[in-house]
Amino acid sequence: MKSLLIGEYREGRLLDTTYELIGFAGQLGAESAMLLVGSDSQLPAFNGTIYLADAGVCGEYNPDLHKQLILEVVGKLNPDCIVFMHTSYGWDLAPRVAAALKCAQISEIVAITDNGFEVGCCNAKMRRTVRSATGRTVLTIQAGAFPVAGREGTPCVEQLTTAVTSTLEFVGYEPAEAKDVDLAKADVIVTAGRGVGKKENVPVIQALAKALGGELGASRPVVDAGWVDHSHQVGTTGQTVSPKLYIACGVSGAIQHLAGMKKSDFIVAINKDKDAPIGEVADLLVVADVMQFVPALTAKLQ
Amino acid sequence: MKLLVCIKQVPDMESRFKPNGSGTWFDEADLAWRMNEYDEYAVEEAVRLREQLGESAELTVLSIGPDRVVEAIKKALAMGADRAVHIQDPAVADKDPWQIASIIVAHAREQQYDLIFTGMQSQDRGSAQVGVLVAEQLGLSCATTLVGFSYENGIVTAKRELEGGIKGVARLRLPALVTCQLGLNVPRYPTLPNIMKAKKKEIAALPVDGLLAEPAVAVTTSFHPPAKKGGGVVLEGEVGVLVDKVIGILKEKTAILR
C-alpha cells in the first residue's frame, strides 16, 4: 500500500495538521511520500520523499495548479491513496483530484476498520463504513481523529515546478476579526446552542454564566442567526477554549464545535436529545429542556 | 444569464436515526424532511443575484429524489427561483457523490448554465464532494465554503471561510460554481403571496434513467451509531431533582462551586 500525503501551508507556515496525515498513514500501514506547496525553510520531520513546489511561485490557494502538481506526482508514484486533511484546503482540492483521476473519494474519515473507512453522517450522530470500488482512492481525514506522528526523520526533497493557467485568481487573506471577548481566559463558559430556541432566550443562558462567574459562549448556528455576536463563538472558526467548567446548553455538538471545547476540564451538556453528539465529550449529560432546566439551576445557585 | 441552484432534501437532524433494511442508510419512516440547511444559503444567494440582474437572468432550482423532494423545490420557488427541475429518483439514497454529480452534469451540460450554486455539503451525507465534482466535470471555475459573494461584470468575488476565522478571497471568471457555507447571508422566509405565486411556476420532471450512466465508485457497507465512549454520566428525570444532582456533581468534581 502506497500513499501520497498532501500537506498544508498557510501564509508561509507549515500547518501542524500535516503530522496527523503522517499518523494516519502509519495506522494504515502505508509507505508514504508527501507533496507540499510550501517552502524549503519549513519542512516537516518526515522519513520519506517530499515533493516540494514553491508556494511563493505557485500560490497557497491555486486549486487548478495544485491539482496539476498532485496529478504529476500521482503519475510518478502510482499511489493507492491520496490523503488530505478534511479542512478548507482539503475538501476544496480533494474532489478536483478525484474527478481528474475518475476515482472514489471517501470524505472526513474518523477511523480505519477491517471493512473500510468509518465516516460520520447525519450531523455526526451516526457513522457509515465505506469502501472504495476503484483501484485508487482519494481520502480526507477528520482533524483530530488520528494520532499526531512523532516529529522524526529527515525528508528527501524533490523540487517540482509546473505552470497552469487558471480561471481563479487568489486575491489574499483577510485576518480574523478582533476578539472583544477573550474566552480563553475564562474559568467557566456557558454556551448557548440552537436548542435555546430564540434570541429572546439568550439572556437566560447569560444569567447562568453570570451566576457561575463565567462568560457566555455561542455555537455557530446561534451566531449565524444573529442571536449572539461572533466574538463569543466557540469552535474551529471561532475560539478554542479549555475552561475548568464548560456548560453546553442546547448544543448538538457538530465536530467543528467539539474541536473548540473538548479539552475543557469538566463538560456538562444539557440537551433534550439523548443521542446528540455532544454526549460523546460530555462528562455529564443532562437530558432536559434547556429553557426549563437552566433557569431552575440559576435560581438554585443564586 | 442562466443561474442554477442545486438543493437536497434531508431529514430533520433532531430525528432518531435507525438503519434501514439493507443496513446501509437510515430508515425513512417517521422522518420529517426539510431543505438541507447549506442549500438554503445557496438559494438565498442565487435569488439575490437574480434580483440584482433583473429580467436578464433566469434562476432554475434542481433537486434529485422521490416525489417528497418537490416540497423543498416549492420552497426554493417561493423564495424566488423562476423554474424547477425535479430529477425523479426513488433510489437517490443509494447513489454515491460521483453518481449524483454525474446526474447533475448530464442535465447542466445541455443547459449551459453560467453560474451554479450549491451548499458546501449535505447535513446527512456530508461528503462535501458533489459541487466540486460537478464543476470539474463541466470545466467550471470553482470556489468552496463561501461566506461572502459578489458579482460584477462577469467576475465573481468569493470570500472563503478558512480555519481560525481567517478568510481567503478569490476572483472567478464565469462560467463558475460556488459552494455556500452557513452564515453566508440570512435566508428569507417565503411570504404567503410568493408561496401562491410559486404554485404557478414550472416544475419539469425528468426520470433519472436518462441521465445516469456512471456506476458507483464508493460503497457503503454499514450505517450505525458511533461507539459510545465510556465515562460520561447521563441524568434524566424531573427538573428539580436534576438541578440538585447537577449541583452535587459540580461541587464534587469541579473547584467552581464550593
mmCIF file of N, CA, C and O in Angstrom, chain A residues 87-161:
data_model
loop_
_atom_site.group_PDB
_atom_site.id
_atom_site.type_symbol
_atom_site.label_atom_id
_atom_site.label_comp_id
_atom_site.label_asym_id
_atom_site.label_seq_id
_atom_site.Cartn_x
_atom_site.Cartn_y
_atom_site.Cartn_z
ATOM 1 N N THR A 87 -10.046 19.780 5.637
ATOM 2 C CA THR A 87 -10.013 21.197 6.013
ATOM 3 C C THR A 87 -10.455 21.999 4.794
ATOM 4 O O THR A 87 -10.676 21.438 3.716
ATOM 5 N N SER A 88 -10.525 23.311 4.949
ATOM 6 C CA SER A 88 -10.963 24.157 3.834
ATOM 7 C C SER A 88 -10.050 23.957 2.614
ATOM 8 O O SER A 88 -10.479 24.144 1.489
ATOM 9 N N TYR A 89 -8.801 23.571 2.849
ATOM 10 C CA TYR A 89 -7.883 23.272 1.738
ATOM 11 C C TYR A 89 -8.184 21.885 1.157
ATOM 12 O O TYR A 89 -8.335 21.721 -0.050
ATOM 13 N N GLY A 90 -8.331 20.917 2.055
ATOM 14 C CA GLY A 90 -8.517 19.530 1.620
ATOM 15 C C GLY A 90 -9.855 19.271 0.949
ATOM 16 O O GLY A 90 -9.917 18.637 -0.106
ATOM 17 N N TRP A 91 -10.955 19.781 1.550
ATOM 18 C CA TRP A 91 -12.253 19.461 0.936
ATOM 19 C C TRP A 91 -12.460 20.236 -0.352
ATOM 20 O O TRP A 91 -13.315 19.882 -1.149
ATOM 21 N N ASP A 92 -11.677 21.294 -0.555
ATOM 22 C CA ASP A 92 -11.750 22.036 -1.813
ATOM 23 C C ASP A 92 -10.977 21.312 -2.927
ATOM 24 O O ASP A 92 -11.413 21.251 -4.070
ATOM 25 N N LEU A 93 -9.829 20.774 -2.546
ATOM 26 C CA LEU A 93 -8.913 20.221 -3.545
ATOM 27 C C LEU A 93 -9.165 18.739 -3.842
ATOM 28 O O LEU A 93 -9.038 18.294 -4.995
ATOM 29 N N ALA A 94 -9.545 17.972 -2.813
ATOM 30 C CA ALA A 94 -9.658 16.511 -2.975
ATOM 31 C C ALA A 94 -10.618 16.101 -4.099
ATOM 32 O O ALA A 94 -10.263 15.261 -4.935
ATOM 33 N N PRO A 95 -11.844 16.685 -4.168
ATOM 34 C CA PRO A 95 -12.742 16.239 -5.246
ATOM 35 C C PRO A 95 -12.232 16.604 -6.637
ATOM 36 O O PRO A 95 -12.583 15.936 -7.619
ATOM 37 N N ARG A 96 -11.403 17.649 -6.716
ATOM 38 C CA ARG A 96 -10.837 18.016 -8.020
ATOM 39 C C ARG A 96 -9.901 16.905 -8.494
ATOM 40 O O ARG A 96 -9.870 16.546 -9.676
ATOM 41 N N VAL A 97 -9.142 16.372 -7.524
ATOM 42 C CA VAL A 97 -8.202 15.299 -7.856
ATOM 43 C C VAL A 97 -8.979 14.010 -8.171
ATOM 44 O O VAL A 97 -8.683 13.313 -9.144
ATOM 45 N N ALA A 98 -10.010 13.731 -7.360
ATOM 46 C CA ALA A 98 -10.820 12.526 -7.599
ATOM 47 C C ALA A 98 -11.490 12.589 -8.970
ATOM 48 O O ALA A 98 -11.560 11.581 -9.679
ATOM 49 N N ALA A 99 -11.967 13.779 -9.350
ATOM 50 C CA ALA A 99 -12.620 13.920 -10.658
ATOM 51 C C ALA A 99 -11.627 13.666 -11.779
ATOM 52 O O ALA A 99 -11.930 12.958 -12.745
ATOM 53 N N ALA A 100 -10.417 14.216 -11.639
ATOM 54 C CA ALA A 100 -9.408 14.047 -12.689
ATOM 55 C C ALA A 100 -8.974 12.588 -12.815
ATOM 56 O O ALA A 100 -8.708 12.104 -13.910
ATOM 57 N N LEU A 101 -8.912 11.898 -11.678
ATOM 58 C CA LEU A 101 -8.454 10.501 -11.692
ATOM 59 C C LEU A 101 -9.615 9.519 -11.880
ATOM 60 O O LEU A 101 -9.393 8.312 -11.942
ATOM 61 N N LYS A 102 -10.864 10.055 -11.936
ATOM 62 C CA LYS A 102 -12.068 9.227 -12.031
ATOM 63 C C LYS A 102 -12.045 8.117 -10.980
ATOM 64 O O LYS A 102 -12.225 6.925 -11.274
ATOM 65 N N CYS A 103 -11.793 8.521 -9.738
ATOM 66 C CA CYS A 103 -11.732 7.524 -8.673
ATOM 67 C C CYS A 103 -12.602 7.938 -7.504
ATOM 68 O O CYS A 103 -13.091 9.060 -7.442
ATOM 69 N N ALA A 104 -12.796 7.009 -6.566
ATOM 70 C CA ALA A 104 -13.631 7.263 -5.397
ATOM 71 C C ALA A 104 -12.952 8.239 -4.457
ATOM 72 O O ALA A 104 -11.722 8.262 -4.339
ATOM 73 N N GLN A 105 -13.785 9.042 -3.789
ATOM 74 C CA GLN A 105 -13.290 9.827 -2.665
ATOM 75 C C GLN A 105 -14.098 9.448 -1.441
ATOM 76 O O GLN A 105 -15.323 9.370 -1.481
ATOM 77 N N ILE A 106 -13.407 9.236 -0.327
ATOM 78 C CA ILE A 106 -14.085 8.977 0.949
ATOM 79 C C ILE A 106 -13.740 10.149 1.862
ATOM 80 O O ILE A 106 -12.569 10.421 2.123
ATOM 81 N N SER A 107 -14.793 10.863 2.313
ATOM 82 C CA SER A 107 -14.610 12.145 2.993
ATOM 83 C C SER A 107 -14.691 12.042 4.506
ATOM 84 O O SER A 107 -15.542 11.337 5.032
ATOM 85 N N GLU A 108 -13.845 12.791 5.155
ATOM 86 C CA GLU A 108 -13.864 13.003 6.610
ATOM 87 C C GLU A 108 -13.830 11.696 7.400
ATOM 88 O O GLU A 108 -14.713 11.413 8.212
ATOM 89 N N ILE A 109 -12.776 10.939 7.162
ATOM 90 C CA ILE A 109 -12.602 9.642 7.828
ATOM 91 C C ILE A 109 -12.271 9.852 9.305
ATOM 92 O O ILE A 109 -11.453 10.700 9.647
ATOM 93 N N VAL A 110 -12.966 9.079 10.172
ATOM 94 C CA VAL A 110 -12.683 9.182 11.602
ATOM 95 C C VAL A 110 -11.991 7.932 12.144
ATOM 96 O O VAL A 110 -11.431 7.968 13.237
ATOM 97 N N ALA A 111 -12.049 6.817 11.381
ATOM 98 C CA ALA A 111 -11.403 5.588 11.853
ATOM 99 C C ALA A 111 -11.176 4.636 10.682
ATOM 100 O O ALA A 111 -11.849 4.714 9.656
ATOM 101 N N ILE A 112 -10.195 3.754 10.875
ATOM 102 C CA ILE A 112 -9.923 2.700 9.891
ATOM 103 C C ILE A 112 -10.460 1.392 10.476
ATOM 104 O O ILE A 112 -10.167 1.066 11.620
ATOM 105 N N THR A 113 -11.295 0.677 9.710
ATOM 106 C CA THR A 113 -11.807 -0.601 10.216
ATOM 107 C C THR A 113 -11.456 -1.714 9.224
ATOM 108 O O THR A 113 -10.953 -1.441 8.131
ATOM 109 N N ASP A 114 -11.760 -2.942 9.602
ATOM 110 C CA ASP A 114 -11.439 -4.070 8.731
ATOM 111 C C ASP A 114 -12.237 -4.032 7.431
ATOM 112 O O ASP A 114 -11.803 -4.542 6.409
ATOM 113 N N ASN A 115 -13.442 -3.408 7.502
ATOM 114 C CA ASN A 115 -14.321 -3.418 6.324
ATOM 115 C C ASN A 115 -14.219 -2.165 5.473
ATOM 116 O O ASN A 115 -14.953 -2.024 4.505
ATOM 117 N N GLY A 116 -13.408 -1.231 5.893
ATOM 118 C CA GLY A 116 -13.299 0.005 5.133
ATOM 119 C C GLY A 116 -13.044 1.167 6.071
ATOM 120 O O GLY A 116 -12.538 0.985 7.180
ATOM 121 N N PHE A 117 -13.421 2.357 5.637
ATOM 122 C CA PHE A 117 -13.191 3.545 6.447
ATOM 123 C C PHE A 117 -14.498 3.980 7.094
ATOM 124 O O PHE A 117 -15.558 3.916 6.470
ATOM 125 N N GLU A 118 -14.379 4.432 8.330
ATOM 126 C CA GLU A 118 -15.555 4.907 9.051
ATOM 127 C C GLU A 118 -15.642 6.421 8.893
ATOM 128 O O GLU A 118 -14.646 7.125 9.081
ATOM 129 N N VAL A 119 -16.840 6.909 8.517
ATOM 130 C CA VAL A 119 -17.047 8.349 8.370
ATOM 131 C C VAL A 119 -18.310 8.742 9.135
ATOM 132 O O VAL A 119 -19.193 7.913 9.350
ATOM 133 N N GLY A 120 -18.377 9.992 9.526
ATOM 134 C CA GLY A 120 -19.559 10.485 10.227
ATOM 135 C C GLY A 120 -20.660 10.830 9.241
ATOM 136 O O GLY A 120 -20.390 11.117 8.072
ATOM 137 N N CYS A 121 -21.917 10.816 9.684
ATOM 138 C CA CYS A 121 -23.019 11.293 8.861
ATOM 139 C C CYS A 121 -24.160 11.745 9.766
ATOM 140 O O CYS A 121 -24.086 11.560 10.986
ATOM 141 N N CYS A 122 -25.185 12.334 9.175
ATOM 142 C CA CYS A 122 -26.329 12.852 9.929
ATOM 143 C C CYS A 122 -25.851 13.773 11.054
ATOM 144 O O CYS A 122 -26.145 13.543 12.231
ATOM 145 N N ASN A 123 -25.116 14.806 10.676
ATOM 146 C CA ASN A 123 -24.620 15.788 11.643
ATOM 147 C C ASN A 123 -23.800 15.138 12.752
ATOM 148 O O ASN A 123 -23.905 15.529 13.913
ATOM 149 N N ALA A 124 -23.018 14.117 12.410
ATOM 150 C CA ALA A 124 -22.120 13.425 13.338
ATOM 151 C C ALA A 124 -22.862 12.529 14.340
ATOM 152 O O ALA A 124 -22.259 11.997 15.258
ATOM 153 N N LYS A 125 -24.187 12.363 14.168
ATOM 154 C CA LYS A 125 -24.918 11.495 15.094
ATOM 155 C C LYS A 125 -24.729 10.025 14.756
ATOM 156 O O LYS A 125 -24.909 9.166 15.614
ATOM 157 N N MET A 126 -24.431 9.733 13.479
ATOM 158 C CA MET A 126 -24.332 8.348 13.024
ATOM 159 C C MET A 126 -23.001 8.142 12.299
ATOM 160 O O MET A 126 -22.264 9.095 12.046
ATOM 161 N N ARG A 127 -22.711 6.882 11.966
ATOM 162 C CA ARG A 127 -21.485 6.552 11.234
ATOM 163 C C ARG A 127 -21.841 5.686 10.024
ATOM 164 O O ARG A 127 -22.819 4.935 10.070
ATOM 165 N N ARG A 128 -21.000 5.796 8.986
ATOM 166 C CA ARG A 128 -21.099 4.857 7.872
ATOM 167 C C ARG A 128 -19.748 4.184 7.710
ATOM 168 O O ARG A 128 -18.711 4.799 7.966
ATOM 169 N N THR A 129 -19.737 2.952 7.262
ATOM 170 C CA THR A 129 -18.497 2.309 6.843
ATOM 171 C C THR A 129 -18.512 2.309 5.321
ATOM 172 O O THR A 129 -19.496 1.906 4.707
ATOM 173 N N VAL A 130 -17.444 2.797 4.725
ATOM 174 C CA VAL A 130 -17.402 2.974 3.276
ATOM 175 C C VAL A 130 -16.129 2.347 2.729
ATOM 176 O O VAL A 130 -15.055 2.466 3.330
ATOM 177 N N ARG A 131 -16.291 1.667 1.595
ATOM 178 C CA ARG A 131 -15.068 1.212 0.921
ATOM 179 C C ARG A 131 -15.078 1.658 -0.536
ATOM 180 O O ARG A 131 -16.126 1.917 -1.126
ATOM 181 N N SER A 132 -13.878 1.748 -1.066
ATOM 182 C CA SER A 132 -13.713 2.234 -2.429
ATOM 183 C C SER A 132 -13.916 1.105 -3.415
ATOM 184 O O SER A 132 -13.526 -0.033 -3.163
ATOM 185 N N ALA A 133 -14.528 1.428 -4.569
ATOM 186 C CA ALA A 133 -14.689 0.425 -5.624
ATOM 187 C C ALA A 133 -13.729 0.708 -6.778
ATOM 188 O O ALA A 133 -13.852 0.114 -7.849
ATOM 189 N N THR A 134 -12.806 1.651 -6.562
ATOM 190 C CA THR A 134 -11.831 1.935 -7.617
ATOM 191 C C THR A 134 -10.429 1.593 -7.110
ATOM 192 O O THR A 134 -10.185 1.558 -5.902
ATOM 193 N N GLY A 135 -9.526 1.361 -8.020
ATOM 194 C CA GLY A 135 -8.172 0.932 -7.666
ATOM 195 C C GLY A 135 -7.444 1.978 -6.849
ATOM 196 O O GLY A 135 -6.657 1.671 -5.953
ATOM 197 N N ARG A 136 -7.694 3.217 -7.161
ATOM 198 C CA ARG A 136 -7.069 4.315 -6.440
ATOM 199 C C ARG A 136 -8.169 5.053 -5.680
ATOM 200 O O ARG A 136 -9.316 5.068 -6.117
ATOM 201 N N THR A 137 -7.812 5.655 -4.543
ATOM 202 C CA THR A 137 -8.838 6.334 -3.750
ATOM 203 C C THR A 137 -8.292 7.637 -3.177
ATOM 204 O O THR A 137 -7.141 7.690 -2.734
ATOM 205 N N VAL A 138 -9.133 8.659 -3.208
ATOM 206 C CA VAL A 138 -8.809 9.926 -2.547
ATOM 207 C C VAL A 138 -9.462 9.895 -1.173
ATOM 208 O O VAL A 138 -10.633 9.525 -1.043
ATOM 209 N N LEU A 139 -8.702 10.251 -0.140
ATOM 210 C CA LEU A 139 -9.214 10.223 1.225
ATOM 211 C C LEU A 139 -9.053 11.600 1.868
ATOM 212 O O LEU A 139 -8.037 12.264 1.644
ATOM 213 N N THR A 140 -10.042 12.019 2.650
ATOM 214 C CA THR A 140 -9.825 13.176 3.526
ATOM 215 C C THR A 140 -10.075 12.700 4.950
ATOM 216 O O THR A 140 -10.981 11.904 5.194
ATOM 217 N N ILE A 141 -9.236 13.163 5.893
ATOM 218 C CA ILE A 141 -9.381 12.686 7.274
ATOM 219 C C ILE A 141 -9.769 13.834 8.194
ATOM 220 O O ILE A 141 -9.376 14.981 8.006
ATOM 221 N N GLN A 142 -10.595 13.488 9.174
ATOM 222 C CA GLN A 142 -11.095 14.497 10.106
ATOM 223 C C GLN A 142 -9.968 14.987 11.009
ATOM 224 O O GLN A 142 -9.198 14.183 11.541
ATOM 225 N N ALA A 143 -9.906 16.305 11.191
ATOM 226 C CA ALA A 143 -8.890 16.872 12.076
ATOM 227 C C ALA A 143 -9.095 16.334 13.487
ATOM 228 O O ALA A 143 -10.213 16.280 13.979
ATOM 229 N N GLY A 144 -8.026 15.882 14.108
ATOM 230 C CA GLY A 144 -8.107 15.400 15.482
ATOM 231 C C GLY A 144 -8.487 13.944 15.635
ATOM 232 O O GLY A 144 -8.486 13.419 16.742
ATOM 233 N N ALA A 145 -8.807 13.263 14.531
ATOM 234 C CA ALA A 145 -9.273 11.878 14.637
ATOM 235 C C ALA A 145 -8.117 10.874 14.721
ATOM 236 O O ALA A 145 -8.291 9.766 15.218
ATOM 237 N N PHE A 146 -6.950 11.259 14.226
ATOM 238 C CA PHE A 146 -5.822 10.324 14.201
ATOM 239 C C PHE A 146 -4.642 10.895 14.980
ATOM 240 O O PHE A 146 -4.502 12.110 15.084
ATOM 241 N N PRO A 147 -3.810 10.003 15.529
ATOM 242 C CA PRO A 147 -2.698 10.484 16.356
ATOM 243 C C PRO A 147 -1.707 11.308 15.537
ATOM 244 O O PRO A 147 -1.509 11.070 14.345
ATOM 245 N N VAL A 148 -1.130 12.283 16.202
ATOM 246 C CA VAL A 148 -0.100 13.108 15.579
ATOM 247 C C VAL A 148 1.194 12.293 15.576
ATOM 248 O O VAL A 148 1.566 11.711 16.585
ATOM 249 N N ALA A 149 1.862 12.226 14.427
ATOM 250 C CA ALA A 149 3.096 11.443 14.328
ATOM 251 C C ALA A 149 4.208 12.121 15.114
ATOM 252 O O ALA A 149 4.225 13.345 15.251
ATOM 253 N N GLY A 150 5.128 11.307 15.636
ATOM 254 C CA GLY A 150 6.326 11.852 16.271
ATOM 255 C C GLY A 150 7.116 12.636 15.239
ATOM 256 O O GLY A 150 7.149 12.275 14.063
ATOM 257 N N ARG A 151 7.718 13.729 15.691
ATOM 258 C CA ARG A 151 8.414 14.602 14.730
ATOM 259 C C ARG A 151 9.827 14.066 14.499
ATOM 260 O O ARG A 151 10.792 14.562 15.052
ATOM 261 N N GLU A 152 9.883 13.005 13.695
ATOM 262 C CA GLU A 152 11.163 12.332 13.471
ATOM 263 C C GLU A 152 11.433 12.185 11.981
ATOM 264 O O GLU A 152 10.499 12.023 11.200
ATOM 265 N N GLY A 153 12.703 12.190 11.656
ATOM 266 C CA GLY A 153 13.104 11.872 10.299
ATOM 267 C C GLY A 153 13.500 13.096 9.514
ATOM 268 O O GLY A 153 13.159 14.226 9.847
ATOM 269 N N THR A 154 14.250 12.829 8.468
ATOM 270 C CA THR A 154 14.684 13.894 7.577
ATOM 271 C C THR A 154 14.225 13.539 6.181
ATOM 272 O O THR A 154 14.539 12.464 5.681
ATOM 273 N N PRO A 155 13.457 14.404 5.584
ATOM 274 C CA PRO A 155 12.923 14.052 4.266
ATOM 275 C C PRO A 155 13.962 14.196 3.160
ATOM 276 O O PRO A 155 14.938 14.916 3.293
ATOM 277 N N CYS A 156 13.709 13.464 2.108
ATOM 278 C CA CYS A 156 14.487 13.626 0.891
ATOM 279 C C CYS A 156 13.610 14.509 -0.020
ATOM 280 O O CYS A 156 12.456 14.182 -0.271
ATOM 281 N N VAL A 157 14.142 15.652 -0.437
ATOM 282 C CA VAL A 157 13.306 16.638 -1.131
ATOM 283 C C VAL A 157 13.517 16.612 -2.641
ATOM 284 O O VAL A 157 14.651 16.589 -3.113
ATOM 285 N N GLU A 158 12.421 16.563 -3.362
ATOM 286 C CA GLU A 158 12.480 16.706 -4.829
ATOM 287 C C GLU A 158 11.676 17.926 -5.221
ATOM 288 O O GLU A 158 10.502 18.042 -4.869
ATOM 289 N N GLN A 159 12.303 18.839 -5.931
ATOM 290 C CA GLN A 159 11.604 20.072 -6.313
ATOM 291 C C GLN A 159 10.691 19.816 -7.509
ATOM 292 O O GLN A 159 11.016 19.053 -8.409
ATOM 293 N N LEU A 160 9.523 20.480 -7.468
ATOM 294 C CA LEU A 160 8.560 20.380 -8.572
ATOM 295 C C LEU A 160 8.304 21.764 -9.137
ATOM 296 O O LEU A 160 8.235 22.735 -8.396
ATOM 297 N N THR A 161 8.127 21.839 -10.421
ATOM 298 C CA THR A 161 7.632 23.095 -10.998
ATOM 299 C C THR A 161 6.551 22.732 -12.010
ATOM 300 O O THR A 161 6.567 21.658 -12.614
#
